[in-house]
Amino acid sequence: MKLPPIGSYISTSFIDWPGHVVAVIFTKGCNWRCPFCHNGPLALGVAEELDVGAILDDIERRAAFLDGVVVSGGEPTIHGSLPSLLRRIKGAGLAVKLDTNGSNPSAIGELLNEGLIDAVAMDIKGPWYKYERLTGKAVDVESVKRSVELLKSSSIDVEFRTTYVPHLMDEEDLRMVRRQVEPGRWVIQLVDTRLALDPALVGTASPERARVAEAFPDVPIRG
Ligand code: SF4
């Protein structure tokens, strides 16, 4: 059975799916090149490839002690074999949370239809008009919008999240993002530029938490 390439694995995490004890699998490779990405080796696909069979064996052996598995990346939906991985996890009786950039609405739709995902965290990189700048690629924004609508209309647990990069966006951009995802749940993440993919971004200013909290008092802030 073909399975996605895995570039990193956390056997137990209490923070990657709030309220859940999970294992976290990071697939290799991403179709975008966000300048602020802090997972460069995974996104570029150069991280050392781990033994996916051994990881699944470990998860199955500890299934009684886990609530679920977070599948992150890179971008998991670029791999056509993603459903096979999720079927194996669901077969162990575990819930699945998918982290995605939302570029592949057909993959998300198939996973929803087959009942292979229980929760999704989808990145909203910024206002639609800035997507190319924020992803480093020519993006089919309509596809990303389709993913948003699919997830909004689904019955699973969905969170939209935006990394606030002051060098690339301002508070008005964030207000536009909020309108793009309403009435969905939305979270602001404060960028940490120390590991940014684009060297020009490394060391640029991070947002001031107090200022963001004042501008968006009803929005959870992470980072
Ligand atoms: S931050 Fe961007 S480049 Fe990095 S993994 Fe996510 S979508 Fe890919």
Coordinates of C-alpha atoms and ligand atoms in Angstrom, one line a residue:
M1 CA 0.0 0.0 0.0
K2 CA 1.4 3.4 -1.0
L3 CA 1.6 5.9 1.8
P4 CA 2.7 9.6 1.9
P5 CA 6.3 10.3 2.7
I6 CA 6.7 11.3 6.4
G7 CA 9.4 13.9 7.4
S8 CA 8.7 14.3 11.1
Y9 CA 6.8 12.5 13.9
I10 CA 5.8 13.5 17.5
S11 CA 4.7 10.4 19.4
T12 CA 2.7 12.3 22.0
S13 CA 1.5 15.9 22.1
F14 CA -0.9 17.7 24.3
I15 CA -0.9 21.0 22.4
D16 CA -1.5 20.2 18.7
W17 CA -5.2 19.4 19.1
P18 CA -6.4 21.3 22.2
G19 CA -8.2 18.9 24.6
H20 CA -6.8 15.8 22.9
V21 CA -3.8 13.6 23.5
V22 CA -2.4 13.0 20.0
A23 CA 0.5 11.7 17.9
V24 CA 1.5 14.1 15.1
I25 CA 2.6 13.1 11.6
F26 CA 4.3 15.6 9.3
T27 CA 4.2 14.8 5.6
K28 CA 6.9 15.9 3.3
G29 CA 6.5 18.4 0.5
C30 CA 4.3 21.5 -0.1
N31 CA 3.0 23.1 -3.2
W32 CA 3.5 26.6 -1.8
R33 CA 6.5 28.6 -0.6
C34 CA 5.2 31.0 2.1
P35 CA 8.1 33.3 2.9
F36 CA 7.3 33.0 6.7
C37 CA 7.1 29.2 6.7
H38 CA 8.9 27.8 9.7
N39 CA 8.9 24.2 8.4
G40 CA 11.4 24.8 5.6
P41 CA 12.8 21.2 5.4
L42 CA 9.3 19.7 5.3
A43 CA 7.9 22.2 2.8
L44 CA 10.9 21.8 0.5
G45 CA 10.8 18.1 0.9
V46 CA 14.4 17.8 2.0
A47 CA 13.7 16.5 5.5
E48 CA 14.9 12.9 6.1
E49 CA 12.2 10.4 5.3
L50 CA 11.0 8.4 8.2
D51 CA 9.7 4.8 8.2
V52 CA 6.0 5.3 7.9
G53 CA 5.3 1.6 8.7
A54 CA 7.1 1.9 12.0
I55 CA 5.2 5.1 12.8
L56 CA 1.9 3.5 12.2
D57 CA 2.9 0.4 14.2
D58 CA 3.8 2.8 17.1
I59 CA 0.5 4.6 16.9
E60 CA -1.5 1.3 16.7
R61 CA 0.4 -0.1 19.7
R62 CA -0.4 3.0 21.8
A63 CA -3.9 3.6 20.4
A64 CA -5.5 3.0 23.9
F65 CA -3.5 6.0 25.3
L66 CA -4.2 8.4 22.4
D67 CA -7.4 10.3 21.4
G68 CA -6.2 10.9 17.8
V69 CA -3.6 11.8 15.3
V70 CA -2.9 15.2 13.8
V71 CA -1.7 15.0 10.1
S72 CA 0.2 18.1 9.2
G73 CA 3.0 19.1 6.9
G74 CA 4.2 20.4 4.5
E75 CA 0.9 20.0 2.8
P76 CA -0.8 16.6 3.3
T77 CA -3.3 16.9 0.5
I78 CA -0.7 17.0 -2.3
H79 CA -0.3 13.2 -1.7
G80 CA -2.9 11.0 -3.5
S81 CA -2.1 8.3 -0.9
L82 CA -3.3 10.5 2.0
P83 CA -6.7 8.6 2.3
S84 CA -4.8 5.3 2.8
L85 CA -2.9 6.8 5.7
L86 CA -6.0 8.1 7.3
R87 CA -7.9 4.9 6.8
R88 CA -5.2 3.1 8.7
I89 CA -5.4 5.6 11.6
K90 CA -9.2 5.5 11.7
G91 CA -8.9 1.7 11.6
A92 CA -7.1 1.9 14.9
G93 CA -10.1 3.7 16.4
L94 CA -8.5 7.1 16.5
A95 CA -9.8 10.5 15.5
V96 CA -8.0 12.5 12.8
K97 CA -7.3 16.3 12.6
L98 CA -5.9 17.5 9.3
D99 CA -3.8 20.7 8.9
T100 CA -4.1 22.1 5.4
N101 CA -3.4 25.2 3.3
G102 CA -6.8 24.6 1.6
S103 CA -5.3 24.5 -1.9
N104 CA -7.0 21.1 -2.8
P105 CA -10.8 21.3 -2.2
S106 CA -11.4 18.0 -4.1
A107 CA -9.1 16.1 -1.7
I108 CA -10.8 17.8 1.3
G109 CA -14.2 16.9 -0.1
E110 CA -13.3 13.3 -0.6
L111 CA -11.9 13.0 2.9
L112 CA -15.1 14.6 4.3
N113 CA -17.3 12.3 2.2
E114 CA -15.5 9.2 3.4
G115 CA -15.6 10.3 7.0
L116 CA -11.8 10.2 7.3
I117 CA -11.4 13.6 9.1
D118 CA -12.9 14.7 12.4
A119 CA -11.3 18.2 12.5
V120 CA -9.5 20.5 10.2
A121 CA -7.3 23.5 10.8
M122 CA -7.0 25.5 7.6
D123 CA -4.6 28.3 7.0
I124 CA -6.0 31.5 5.6
K125 CA -2.8 33.2 4.5
G126 CA -4.3 36.7 4.2
P127 CA -6.7 38.6 2.1
W128 CA -7.4 37.0 -1.2
Y129 CA -5.7 39.7 -3.2
K130 CA -2.4 39.1 -1.4
Y131 CA -2.3 35.3 -1.8
E132 CA 0.4 35.1 -4.4
R133 CA 2.7 37.3 -2.3
L134 CA 2.0 35.4 0.9
T135 CA 2.4 31.9 -0.6
G136 CA 5.3 32.6 -3.0
K137 CA 3.3 30.8 -5.8
A138 CA 0.7 31.5 -8.5
V139 CA -2.4 30.4 -6.6
D140 CA -5.8 29.4 -7.8
V141 CA -7.6 31.5 -5.1
E142 CA -11.0 30.2 -6.2
S143 CA -9.9 26.7 -5.1
V144 CA -9.0 28.0 -1.7
K145 CA -12.4 29.7 -1.4
R146 CA -14.0 26.4 -2.3
S147 CA -12.2 24.7 0.6
V148 CA -13.4 27.4 2.9
E149 CA -17.0 27.0 1.8
L150 CA -16.8 23.1 2.0
L151 CA -15.4 23.3 5.5
K152 CA -17.9 25.9 6.7
S153 CA -20.8 23.7 5.5
S154 CA -19.4 20.5 7.0
S155 CA -20.3 19.2 10.4
I156 CA -16.8 18.6 11.6
D157 CA -14.7 20.8 13.9
V158 CA -13.1 23.5 11.8
E159 CA -10.7 26.3 12.7
F160 CA -9.3 28.9 10.3
R161 CA -6.0 30.4 11.3
T162 CA -3.9 33.2 10.0
T163 CA -0.3 33.9 10.7
Y164 CA 0.2 37.7 11.3
V165 CA 3.4 38.8 9.6
P166 CA 3.7 42.6 10.0
H167 CA 6.3 42.8 7.3
L168 CA 3.7 41.5 4.8
M169 CA 0.3 42.6 6.0
D170 CA -1.4 45.0 8.3
E171 CA -4.4 45.1 10.6
E172 CA -6.8 46.1 7.7
D173 CA -5.7 42.9 5.9
L174 CA -6.5 40.9 9.0
R175 CA -10.0 42.5 9.1
M176 CA -10.5 41.4 5.5
V177 CA -9.5 37.8 6.5
R178 CA -12.0 37.9 9.2
R179 CA -14.8 38.7 6.7
Q180 CA -13.5 35.9 4.4
V181 CA -14.0 33.2 7.0
E182 CA -17.1 34.5 8.9
P183 CA -18.9 32.9 10.6
G184 CA -16.2 30.3 11.0
R185 CA -13.9 30.1 14.0
W186 CA -10.8 32.1 13.4
V187 CA -7.5 32.3 15.2
I188 CA -4.5 34.7 14.8
Q189 CA -1.0 33.3 15.1
L190 CA 1.8 35.7 15.8
V191 CA 4.7 35.0 13.4
D192 CA 8.1 33.9 14.7
T193 CA 10.5 35.0 11.9
R194 CA 13.6 33.3 13.3
L195 CA 13.1 30.2 11.1
A196 CA 11.4 31.9 8.2
L197 CA 11.9 30.3 4.8
D198 CA 12.7 33.6 3.1
P199 CA 16.0 34.9 4.5
A200 CA 14.9 38.5 3.9
L201 CA 12.2 37.9 6.5
V202 CA 14.4 36.4 9.3
G203 CA 14.7 38.8 12.2
T204 CA 11.9 41.2 11.0
A205 CA 9.6 42.5 13.7
S206 CA 7.0 40.1 15.3
P207 CA 3.6 41.6 16.1
E208 CA 3.0 43.0 19.6
R209 CA 0.6 40.7 21.3
A210 CA -1.0 43.5 23.4
R211 CA -1.7 45.6 20.3
V212 CA -3.2 42.7 18.3
A213 CA -5.4 41.8 21.4
E214 CA -6.6 45.4 21.5
A215 CA -7.5 45.4 17.8
F216 CA -9.1 42.0 17.9
P217 CA -10.4 41.5 21.4
D218 CA -12.7 38.6 20.5
V219 CA -10.2 36.6 18.5
P220 CA -7.9 33.9 20.2
I221 CA -4.2 34.7 19.7
R222 CA -1.5 32.1 19.6
G223 CA 2.3 32.2 19.4
Ligands
SF4_1 S1 3.5 27.6 5.7 FE1 3.2 27.6 3.4 S2 5.1 26.7 2.6 FE2 5.0 26.2 4.7 S3 4.0 24.2 4.8 FE3 2.4 25.7 5.1 S4 1.6 26.2 3.1 FE4 3.5 25.1 2.8

